[in-house]
Short mmCIF file of C-alpha atoms and ligand atoms in Angstrom, two decimals:
data_model
loop_
_atom_site.label_atom_id
_atom_site.label_comp_id
_atom_site.label_asym_id
_atom_site.label_seq_id
_atom_site.Cartn_x
_atom_site.Cartn_y
_atom_site.Cartn_z
CA UNK A 3 60.63 120.58 93.91
CA UNK A 4 62.01 118.07 96.33
CA UNK A 5 64.07 115.02 95.40
CA UNK A 6 62.57 111.96 97.00
CA UNK A 7 64.63 109.30 98.88
CA UNK A 8 64.66 106.04 99.61
CA UNK A 9 66.71 104.97 102.39
CA UNK A 10 67.22 101.19 102.51
CA UNK A 11 68.58 101.00 106.32
CA UNK A 12 66.66 103.97 107.43
CA UNK A 13 67.28 102.45 111.27
CA UNK A 14 70.92 102.10 111.32
CA UNK A 15 73.73 104.37 111.52
CA UNK A 16 73.69 105.91 108.56
CA UNK A 17 69.94 105.52 107.63
CA UNK A 18 69.48 107.57 111.16
CA UNK A 19 71.73 110.39 109.78
CA UNK A 20 69.84 110.39 106.35
CA UNK A 21 66.82 111.39 107.74
CA UNK A 22 68.56 113.89 109.71
CA UNK A 23 69.70 115.65 106.64
CA UNK A 24 65.50 115.20 104.87
CA UNK A 25 64.79 116.35 108.11
CA UNK A 26 67.49 119.88 107.86
CA UNK A 27 66.22 120.19 104.42
CA UNK A 28 62.30 119.80 103.96
CA UNK A 29 62.15 122.30 100.64
CA UNK A 30 65.30 120.00 99.00
CA UNK A 31 64.51 115.86 100.21
CA UNK A 32 61.48 113.70 100.75
CA UNK A 33 61.39 110.49 102.24
CA UNK A 34 59.35 108.06 100.17
CA UNK A 35 60.51 104.54 100.98
CA UNK A 36 61.77 103.60 104.78
CA UNK A 37 63.30 100.13 105.33
CA UNK A 38 64.48 98.29 108.58
CA UNK A 39 65.29 94.02 109.13
CA UNK A 40 63.73 93.94 112.73
CA UNK A 41 63.81 96.95 114.10
CA UNK A 42 60.14 97.37 113.63
CA UNK A 43 59.46 99.59 116.78
CA UNK A 44 61.82 102.71 114.95
CA UNK A 45 60.89 101.89 111.89
CA UNK A 46 56.97 103.04 112.89
CA UNK A 47 58.19 105.51 114.67
CA UNK A 48 60.55 106.87 111.29
CA UNK A 49 57.31 106.65 109.30
CA UNK A 50 55.23 108.46 111.48
CA UNK A 51 56.89 111.00 111.26
CA UNK A 52 58.75 111.38 107.97
CA UNK A 53 54.82 110.05 106.25
CA UNK A 54 57.14 107.76 103.25
CA UNK A 55 55.13 106.03 100.97
CA UNK A 56 56.33 103.08 101.28
CA UNK A 57 57.82 100.91 104.11
CA UNK A 58 59.52 97.21 103.92
CA UNK A 59 60.21 95.30 106.70
CA UNK A 60 62.77 92.61 106.04
CA UNK A 61 61.68 90.05 108.57
CA UNK A 62 58.28 88.67 106.80
CA UNK A 63 57.64 87.76 110.47
CA UNK A 64 56.93 91.76 112.22
CA UNK A 65 55.12 92.30 108.71
CA UNK A 66 51.47 92.47 110.10
CA UNK A 67 52.31 94.30 113.58
CA UNK A 68 53.97 97.27 110.85
CA UNK A 69 50.98 97.15 108.67
CA UNK A 70 48.71 97.50 111.58
CA UNK A 71 50.49 99.92 112.48
CA UNK A 72 51.23 102.50 109.34
CA UNK A 73 48.57 101.37 107.25
CA UNK A 74 45.73 103.65 108.97
CA UNK A 75 48.55 106.49 108.28
CA UNK A 76 48.05 105.74 104.45
CA UNK A 77 51.33 104.48 104.03
CA UNK A 78 51.81 100.96 101.76
CA UNK A 79 53.56 98.15 104.01
CA UNK A 80 55.69 95.31 102.18
CA UNK A 81 58.26 92.26 103.92
CA UNK A 82 60.74 90.55 102.91
CA UNK A 83 64.07 90.72 100.37
CA UNK A 84 61.65 91.05 96.95
CA UNK A 85 59.87 93.65 98.35
CA UNK A 86 63.32 95.50 98.81
CA UNK A 87 64.26 94.38 95.35
CA UNK A 88 61.23 95.01 93.31
CA UNK A 89 61.13 98.93 95.17
CA UNK A 90 64.42 99.27 94.37
CA UNK A 91 63.86 98.92 91.09
CA UNK A 92 60.69 100.84 90.78
CA UNK A 93 60.51 104.10 89.58
CA UNK A 94 58.57 105.98 92.69
CA UNK A 95 62.18 107.68 93.74
CA UNK A 96 65.32 109.48 92.72
CA UNK A 97 67.83 108.94 94.79
CA UNK A 98 68.32 105.67 97.21
CA UNK A 99 70.47 105.98 99.92
CA UNK A 100 71.80 101.83 100.05
CA UNK A 101 72.72 101.61 104.03
CA UNK A 102 71.79 98.37 104.62
CA UNK A 103 75.09 96.89 106.54
CA UNK A 104 76.69 93.72 105.13
CA UNK A 105 76.36 91.18 102.27
CA UNK A 106 72.78 91.35 102.10
CA UNK A 107 72.44 94.69 100.55
CA UNK A 108 73.54 93.99 97.37
CA UNK A 109 70.73 92.83 95.98
CA UNK A 110 68.86 95.71 96.35
CA UNK A 111 71.64 97.99 96.02
CA UNK A 112 71.92 95.72 92.35
CA UNK A 113 68.28 96.15 91.62
CA UNK A 114 68.57 99.82 91.63
CA UNK A 115 71.46 100.10 88.96
CA UNK A 116 69.89 97.67 86.59
CA UNK A 117 67.47 100.71 85.66
CA UNK A 118 70.63 102.77 85.98
CA UNK A 119 69.57 105.09 89.60
CA UNK A 120 71.00 107.42 91.41
CA UNK A 121 72.47 105.76 94.35
CA UNK A 122 74.28 106.71 97.24
CA UNK A 123 76.40 103.92 97.95
CA UNK A 124 77.33 103.35 102.04
CA UNK A 125 77.20 99.29 101.54
CA UNK A 126 80.39 99.02 100.61
CA UNK A 127 79.76 95.49 100.84
CA UNK A 128 78.17 95.26 97.45
CA UNK A 129 81.27 96.03 95.90
CA UNK A 130 83.67 93.90 97.74
CA UNK A 131 81.72 90.95 96.36
CA UNK A 132 80.63 92.05 93.04
CA UNK A 133 81.98 94.55 92.35
CA UNK A 134 82.72 93.52 88.94
CA UNK A 135 79.25 93.11 87.94
CA UNK A 136 78.07 95.79 90.13
CA UNK A 137 80.17 98.10 87.79
CA UNK A 138 79.60 96.49 85.07
CA UNK A 139 75.87 97.55 85.25
CA UNK A 140 76.93 100.83 86.36
CA UNK A 141 78.68 101.66 82.58
CA UNK A 142 76.00 99.56 81.10
CA UNK A 143 72.87 101.28 82.77
CA UNK A 144 74.32 104.86 83.24
CA UNK A 145 73.41 104.66 86.75
CA UNK A 146 75.45 107.10 89.02
CA UNK A 147 76.90 105.53 91.99
CA UNK A 148 78.15 108.12 94.48
CA UNK A 149 80.29 107.05 97.36
CA UNK A 150 78.56 108.02 100.83
CA UNK A 151 81.89 106.33 103.03
CA UNK A 152 83.47 109.66 103.85
CA UNK A 153 86.84 108.00 102.11
CA UNK A 154 85.23 108.05 99.01
CA UNK A 155 82.98 110.80 99.06
CA UNK A 156 86.54 112.35 99.74
CA UNK A 157 88.01 110.77 97.01
CA UNK A 158 84.54 111.45 94.63
CA UNK A 159 85.12 115.32 95.53
CA UNK A 160 88.94 115.66 94.41
CA UNK A 161 87.91 113.25 91.14
CA UNK A 162 85.26 116.56 89.87
CA UNK A 163 86.78 118.57 86.95
CA UNK A 164 89.42 115.64 86.18
CA UNK A 165 90.66 113.03 84.00
CA UNK A 166 90.03 109.96 85.46
CA UNK A 167 93.25 109.29 83.51
CA UNK A 168 95.04 111.46 85.35
CA UNK A 169 94.83 109.86 88.42
CA UNK A 170 98.11 108.22 89.73
CA UNK A 171 96.79 107.01 92.96
CA UNK A 172 94.57 107.53 96.10
CA UNK A 173 95.24 107.09 99.38
CA UNK A 174 92.66 106.08 102.51
CA UNK A 175 92.90 107.29 105.49
CA UNK A 176 92.24 105.39 108.97
CA UNK A 177 91.79 106.38 112.20
CA UNK A 178 93.31 103.76 113.35
CA UNK A 179 90.62 102.55 115.49
CA UNK A 180 90.49 102.07 119.42
CA UNK A 181 93.05 99.99 119.36
CA UNK A 182 95.75 101.84 116.86
CA UNK A 183 99.74 101.15 118.61
CA UNK A 184 98.55 98.31 120.16
CA UNK A 185 100.17 94.42 119.66
CA UNK A 186 98.66 90.79 119.73
CA UNK A 187 99.57 90.27 123.50
CA UNK A 188 96.97 93.54 124.11
CA UNK A 189 94.42 92.18 121.40
CA UNK A 190 94.39 88.77 122.64
CA UNK A 191 92.34 89.57 125.52
CA UNK A 192 89.92 93.01 124.56
CA UNK A 193 86.86 92.56 124.89
CA UNK A 194 83.66 93.57 122.27
CA UNK A 195 82.81 96.47 124.73
CA UNK A 196 86.52 97.82 124.05
CA UNK A 197 86.27 97.22 120.37
CA UNK A 198 83.16 99.40 120.18
CA UNK A 199 84.73 102.04 121.36
CA UNK A 200 85.70 104.08 118.11
CA UNK A 201 87.60 107.18 119.18
CA UNK A 202 86.13 109.52 116.00
CA UNK A 203 82.93 108.05 114.60
CA UNK A 204 79.76 106.44 115.98
CA UNK A 205 78.54 103.59 113.71
CA UNK A 206 76.68 100.18 113.40
CA UNK A 207 78.59 97.19 115.41
CA UNK A 208 80.40 95.35 112.27
CA UNK A 209 81.46 98.29 110.65
CA UNK A 210 83.23 99.70 113.97
CA UNK A 211 84.55 96.10 114.79
CA UNK A 212 85.81 96.08 110.99
CA UNK A 213 87.16 98.95 111.68
CA UNK A 214 89.02 98.61 114.94
CA UNK A 215 90.43 95.00 112.99
CA UNK A 216 91.05 96.77 109.94
CA UNK A 217 88.98 95.41 107.96
CA UNK A 218 87.04 98.14 106.95
CA UNK A 219 90.09 99.74 105.31
CA UNK A 220 90.89 96.64 103.79
CA UNK A 221 86.75 96.42 102.44
CA UNK A 222 87.56 100.13 101.39
CA UNK A 223 90.36 99.32 99.21
CA UNK A 224 88.22 97.04 97.39
CA UNK A 225 85.59 99.35 97.31
CA UNK A 226 87.97 101.86 95.52
CA UNK A 227 89.31 99.72 92.80
CA UNK A 228 86.10 99.50 91.70
CA UNK A 229 85.06 102.71 91.95
CA UNK A 230 87.44 104.88 90.83
CA UNK A 231 89.03 101.90 88.12
CA UNK A 232 92.43 101.82 89.61
CA UNK A 233 94.97 98.80 90.56
CA UNK A 234 95.58 97.75 93.79
CA UNK A 235 99.06 99.72 92.79
CA UNK A 236 97.50 102.61 93.11
CA UNK A 237 95.70 102.46 96.43
CA UNK A 238 97.69 103.32 99.27
CA UNK A 239 96.28 103.74 102.82
CA UNK A 240 98.27 105.58 105.52
CA UNK A 241 96.81 105.99 109.71
CA UNK A 242 95.02 109.73 110.24
CA UNK A 243 94.24 109.57 113.66
CA UNK A 244 92.56 112.68 113.76
CA UNK A 245 90.21 111.69 110.65
CA UNK A 246 90.14 115.23 109.19
CA UNK A 247 91.66 114.67 106.44
CA UNK A 248 89.40 111.47 104.52
CA UNK A 249 91.64 110.90 101.89
CA UNK A 250 93.81 111.57 98.79
CA UNK A 251 94.51 111.54 95.05
CA UNK A 252 98.02 111.86 94.24
CA UNK A 253 97.95 112.96 89.85
CA UNK A 254 100.47 112.30 87.65
CA UNK A 255 102.06 115.24 87.86
CA UNK A 256 102.86 114.78 91.77
CA UNK A 257 99.75 117.67 92.54
CA UNK A 258 98.05 115.67 95.30
CA UNK A 259 94.51 116.74 96.57
CA UNK A 260 92.62 116.28 99.59
CA UNK A 261 89.13 116.55 100.97
CA UNK A 262 88.86 117.84 104.86
CA UNK A 263 85.98 117.92 107.51
CA UNK A 264 84.99 117.29 110.65
CA UNK A 265 84.21 113.48 111.07
CA UNK A 266 81.09 113.81 110.66
CA UNK A 267 79.00 111.32 108.36
CA UNK A 268 76.05 113.65 108.10
CA UNK A 269 78.12 115.68 105.06
CA UNK A 270 79.00 112.32 102.47
CA UNK A 271 75.18 111.42 103.32
CA UNK A 272 73.99 115.18 102.26
CA UNK A 273 76.84 115.11 99.11
CA UNK A 274 75.40 112.65 97.55
CA UNK A 275 71.56 112.92 98.20
CA UNK A 276 72.13 116.86 96.85
CA UNK A 277 74.61 116.07 94.06
CA UNK A 278 75.48 117.39 91.98
CA UNK A 279 74.62 120.65 93.60
CA UNK A 280 76.30 121.56 96.82
CA UNK A 281 74.03 122.74 99.80
CA UNK A 282 74.66 124.69 103.16
CA UNK A 283 74.04 123.32 106.55
CA UNK A 284 74.53 124.00 110.03
CA UNK A 285 77.22 121.23 110.88
CA UNK A 286 79.92 122.36 112.94
CA UNK A 287 83.73 123.22 111.02
CA UNK A 288 86.53 122.27 111.00
CA UNK A 289 89.08 124.89 111.63
CA UNK A 290 92.88 124.63 110.87
CA UNK A 291 93.74 127.02 112.88
CA UNK A 292 92.79 125.14 115.85
CA UNK A 293 94.59 121.93 114.83
CA UNK A 294 97.51 122.25 115.73
CA UNK A 295 98.55 119.01 113.99
CA UNK A 296 97.69 116.23 112.00
CA UNK A 297 99.86 112.95 111.96
CA UNK A 298 100.45 109.84 110.11
CA UNK A 299 101.88 106.81 110.36
CA UNK A 300 101.70 103.65 108.30
CA UNK A 301 99.48 101.22 108.77
CA UNK A 302 101.08 98.17 111.05
CA UNK A 303 100.03 95.18 109.14
CA UNK A 304 101.98 92.70 110.93
CA UNK A 305 99.10 92.85 114.11
CA UNK A 306 96.06 93.97 111.91
CA UNK A 307 96.64 90.80 109.69
CA UNK A 308 93.25 91.56 107.88
CA UNK A 309 94.08 94.99 106.12
CA UNK A 310 97.32 91.91 104.20
CA UNK A 311 93.90 89.57 104.07
CA UNK A 312 92.21 92.45 102.03
CA UNK A 313 94.97 93.37 99.78
CA UNK A 314 96.03 89.87 99.21
CA UNK A 315 92.14 88.71 97.61
CA UNK A 316 92.07 92.19 96.30
CA UNK A 317 95.31 91.82 94.02
CA UNK A 318 93.54 87.67 93.52
CA UNK A 319 90.53 88.74 92.67
CA UNK A 320 87.82 86.60 91.25
CA UNK A 321 85.61 85.25 94.25
CA UNK A 322 88.41 85.50 96.93
CA UNK A 323 86.93 89.04 97.89
CA UNK A 324 83.12 87.03 98.51
CA UNK A 325 85.04 84.74 100.50
CA UNK A 326 86.90 87.40 102.71
CA UNK A 327 83.54 89.50 103.57
CA UNK A 328 81.09 86.39 104.18
CA UNK A 329 83.82 84.92 106.51
CA UNK A 330 84.53 88.52 107.99
CA UNK A 331 80.85 88.81 108.36
CA UNK A 332 80.44 85.20 110.10
CA UNK A 333 83.89 85.95 112.60
CA UNK A 334 82.27 89.28 113.27
CA UNK A 335 79.57 88.05 114.73
CA UNK A 336 81.30 85.47 116.16
CA UNK A 337 83.15 88.53 118.27
CA UNK A 338 80.36 90.17 119.34
CA UNK A 339 78.60 87.19 120.69
CA UNK A 340 82.04 86.67 122.62
CA UNK A 341 82.26 83.48 121.11
CA UNK A 342 86.20 83.91 119.58
CA UNK A 343 88.50 86.41 120.51
CA UNK A 344 89.54 89.16 118.55
CA UNK A 345 93.06 87.99 117.19
CA UNK A 346 90.83 84.79 115.97
CA UNK A 347 88.87 86.65 113.49
CA UNK A 348 91.57 86.90 110.84
CA UNK A 349 92.56 82.95 111.52
CA UNK A 350 89.61 82.60 110.59
CA UNK A 351 88.97 84.20 107.33
CA UNK A 352 91.89 83.15 106.67
CA UNK A 353 90.87 79.74 106.60
CA UNK A 354 88.16 80.76 104.61
CA UNK A 355 90.12 81.77 102.03
CA UNK A 356 92.31 78.60 101.86
CA UNK A 357 89.08 76.20 101.68
CA UNK A 358 86.93 77.63 99.63
CA UNK A 359 87.10 76.79 95.73
CA UNK A 360 88.70 80.02 94.01
CA UNK A 361 86.47 80.74 90.40
CA UNK A 362 88.29 83.30 88.29
CA UNK A 363 84.94 85.00 86.66
CA UNK A 364 82.44 84.50 88.53
CA UNK A 365 78.96 84.27 87.81
CA UNK A 366 76.44 86.35 90.26
CA UNK A 367 74.98 82.79 91.00
CA UNK A 368 78.38 81.68 92.45
CA UNK A 369 78.65 84.21 94.24
CA UNK A 370 75.60 83.64 96.02
CA UNK A 371 76.88 79.98 96.58
CA UNK A 372 80.29 81.25 97.54
CA UNK A 373 78.79 84.12 100.13
CA UNK A 374 76.53 80.62 101.17
CA UNK A 375 79.05 78.03 101.32
CA UNK A 376 81.94 79.69 102.93
CA UNK A 377 79.43 81.21 105.48
CA UNK A 378 78.54 77.21 106.39
CA UNK A 379 82.23 76.76 106.58
CA UNK A 380 82.89 79.92 109.02
CA UNK A 381 80.28 78.92 110.94
CA UNK A 382 82.14 75.34 111.43
CA UNK A 383 85.00 76.66 112.56
CA UNK A 384 83.71 78.35 115.20
CA UNK A 385 81.56 75.71 116.15
CA UNK A 386 84.89 73.77 117.52
P1 NDP B 29 73.99 99.81 111.22
O1 NDP B 29 74.42 98.03 111.74
O2 NDP B 29 74.29 100.52 112.05
O3 NDP B 29 72.24 98.95 110.26
C1 NDP B 29 72.07 98.29 109.20
C2 NDP B 29 70.94 98.54 108.40
O4 NDP B 29 70.65 97.52 107.86
C3 NDP B 29 69.84 98.79 109.15
O5 NDP B 29 68.29 99.90 109.23
C4 NDP B 29 69.18 97.45 109.23
O6 NDP B 29 67.53 97.49 109.89
C5 NDP B 29 69.69 96.59 108.42
N1 NDP B 29 69.62 95.57 107.56
C6 NDP B 29 70.63 95.07 108.88
N2 NDP B 29 70.68 93.80 108.41
C7 NDP B 29 69.80 93.61 107.17
C8 NDP B 29 68.92 92.55 106.36
N3 NDP B 29 68.93 91.49 106.25
N4 NDP B 29 68.04 92.94 105.33
C9 NDP B 29 67.75 94.50 104.99
N5 NDP B 29 68.22 95.47 106.10
C10 NDP B 29 68.92 94.54 107.04
O7 NDP B 29 74.90 100.06 110.25
P2 NDP B 29 75.03 100.93 109.15
O8 NDP B 29 74.35 102.29 109.27
O9 NDP B 29 76.64 101.59 110.10
O10 NDP B 29 76.21 100.99 108.15
C11 NDP B 29 75.30 100.39 106.81
C12 NDP B 29 76.21 100.49 105.94
O11 NDP B 29 77.43 101.96 106.15
C13 NDP B 29 77.46 99.01 106.03
O12 NDP B 29 77.66 98.77 105.08
C14 NDP B 29 78.66 100.14 106.65
O13 NDP B 29 79.96 99.12 106.52
C15 NDP B 29 78.68 101.86 106.07
N6 NDP B 29 79.13 102.86 106.70
C16 NDP B 29 78.63 103.45 107.44
C17 NDP B 29 79.45 104.40 108.30
C18 NDP B 29 78.53 104.38 109.80
O14 NDP B 29 79.20 105.79 109.40
N7 NDP B 29 77.70 104.21 109.83
C19 NDP B 29 80.41 105.10 107.14
C20 NDP B 29 80.21 104.64 106.35
C21 NDP B 29 79.80 103.41 105.74
P3 NDP B 29 67.17 96.50 111.53
O15 NDP B 29 67.64 98.03 112.47
O16 NDP B 29 66.00 96.37 111.75
O17 NDP B 29 68.38 95.50 112.46
#
C-alpha cells in the first residue's frame, strides 16, 4: 500500500517539491491532503492533478472558489486554521509534511504530534517557538518527527545506528547566502532583489531572506537543540559555500560523520516521507571527483548579528526564541515591502527582545500571547 501524504503548504517551495517526489513514486506515495493559504489557483491545479481526498484553504474568503472547483471532482474542501488542525489530528493520512511557513505552522504540526503521527518537519519555526512543548508531546505520544531541513536531515542520517549519548557536537553548515564576506557599509544599501538571489537554493521568500541575514542558521541552531536534545555549547556553525556537506556530527571519541549531496531539497523530503526506507531516484548526484575543493570558514557574527541574537535566545530559553521568531517574521515582511533596510532587521529584533517580558517556563498560551505582543510591538517600530 502506498503511504498517504498530507502536504501542509503544498503550494510553497517545499510543498511543490514534495509533490514532485510523490509524482516520481506513485507506487510508494499518494497525496491525501493538500493545503494553501492564498494561492487558490495553484491549489486547485494541484488537486486536479493529484486527486487528494481533502483540500484546505487557510484563507476562509477563498473557500467558495476552491469548493466550486473541487467539489465536482469529489474532493472535500475545508477552510481556516481550525480545519488545518482538525485534519492534522485525524487519521486520514500516514505522514504529514509540515511545510507551512512561519509561526502559522505551529498549531497544525502540534495537533499531528499530539496524535502520535509521523511528521516530516520543514517548518522549523514550530521548534523555535515551542520546542519544549512539541518535543514533550513527541515523547509522550510516541510521534515520529523526521527533519526535512537539509542540515537536520543530515544530522538525523548521521545518527542512525548511533547512541545519542555518544554525540559530543553537531556542526551545522551554512552557505553564507548571497552576502557572504560583505560588510555593513555594503549591506546598508542592499535591496530585496539582491537578497532574494540565493547562490545555491531556490526557496520561499521568507527563508531566502533569513538565509541572507543568517537568521536561518540561528533558527536552525534552536531547531537542532530540540530535535537532537543537545546543549547550546554542543552546537557549532561553519560556513561552507558549496552546500555539499549538509552538516556533521562529532562523537565522544573524536570521530566525525557527515552527510553529503548536491543541494536539492527533494532528497531530504523523500527521506522523511520514506523513512525508515531509502528509495532510489533519478536526482542528479554529487561526484566527488568533479569538486576540487570544499571550503569552510567561520561565520561573521559581528556583521550578521542575527546569528548572535539567535544564539543568545537559545541559551536564555523561555519565551525569548518566540520573541525572536515573531519579530523576525515582522521585519522580514517589512524588508520585503521595502519598509526597512537590511541591517535594521537586527536592530528591531533586538529592541523586541529588550521590550517583551521574559517568561522562564511558558505555557502554550504564553507562547501565543508572546507571539501576538511581539508582532504588535515590532510593527510600531516599523511605522515610527
Ligand atoms: P513558501 O513561502 O514557499 O511556502 C509556504 C507555504 O505555506 C505555502 O503553501 C503557503 O500558502 C503556506 N502558508 C503561508 N502562510 C500560511 C498561513 N498563515 N496558513 C496556512 N498556510 C500558510 O515557504 P517554503 O516552502 O520555502 O518554506 C516552508 C517551511 O519550510 C519554512 O518553515 C521554511 O523555513 C522551511 N524550509 C524550507 C526550505 C526550502 O528549501 N524552501 C528548506 C528548509 C526548510 P500560499 O502559497 O497559498 O501562500
